């Protein structure tokens, strides 16, 4: 549950950065935030998949 929530928060952060980058206040750092948040979301999603696979392997589901 916490991993899924973290993925969702990372995706929301990426959306926020993208929206802000598209405004007059947007800077390059907002674009860096988008890329960083998407990378973190991808890594967390990969971790979630490995975690689920491992728990199924150990019969902890």
Coordinates of C-alpha atoms in Angstrom, one line a residue:
X1 CA 0.0 0.0 0.0
X2 CA 2.8 2.4 0.9
X3 CA 4.7 1.7 -2.3
X4 CA 1.6 2.3 -4.4
X5 CA 1.0 5.6 -2.5
X6 CA 4.6 6.6 -3.1
X7 CA 4.3 5.9 -6.9
X8 CA 1.1 8.0 -7.0
X9 CA 2.7 10.9 -5.1
X10 CA 5.7 10.8 -7.5
X11 CA 3.4 10.9 -10.5
X12 CA 1.4 13.8 -9.0
X13 CA 4.7 15.6 -8.4
X14 CA 5.6 15.1 -12.1
X15 CA 2.3 16.5 -13.2
X16 CA 2.7 19.5 -10.9
X17 CA 6.2 20.1 -12.3
X18 CA 4.9 19.8 -15.9
X19 CA 2.0 22.1 -15.4
X20 CA 4.2 24.7 -13.6
X21 CA 6.9 24.4 -16.3
X22 CA 4.2 25.3 -18.9
X23 CA 3.4 28.6 -17.2
X24 CA 5.2 31.9 -17.2
X25 CA 6.7 31.0 -13.8
X26 CA 8.2 27.8 -15.1
X27 CA 11.9 27.3 -15.1
X28 CA 14.3 24.5 -16.1
X29 CA 14.1 23.2 -12.5
X30 CA 10.5 22.4 -13.0
X31 CA 11.5 20.2 -16.0
X32 CA 14.2 18.6 -13.8
X33 CA 11.5 17.9 -11.2
X34 CA 9.3 16.2 -13.9
X35 CA 12.2 13.9 -15.0
X36 CA 13.2 13.1 -11.5
X37 CA 9.7 12.3 -10.3
X38 CA 9.1 10.1 -13.3
X39 CA 12.4 8.2 -12.7
X40 CA 11.5 7.8 -9.0
X41 CA 8.0 6.5 -10.0
X42 CA 9.5 4.1 -12.4
X43 CA 12.0 2.8 -9.9
X44 CA 9.3 2.4 -7.2
X45 CA 7.0 0.6 -9.7
X46 CA 9.9 -1.8 -10.5
X47 CA 10.5 -2.3 -6.8
X48 CA 6.8 -3.1 -6.3
X49 CA 6.9 -5.7 -9.0
X50 CA 9.9 -7.4 -7.5
X51 CA 8.4 -7.2 -4.1
X52 CA 5.2 -8.9 -5.2
X53 CA 7.1 -11.6 -7.1
X54 CA 9.2 -12.3 -4.0
X55 CA 6.3 -12.5 -1.7
X56 CA 4.5 -14.9 -4.0
X57 CA 7.7 -17.0 -4.2
X58 CA 7.8 -17.1 -0.4
X59 CA 4.0 -17.8 -0.3
X60 CA 3.4 -14.6 1.8
X61 CA 0.4 -13.4 -0.3

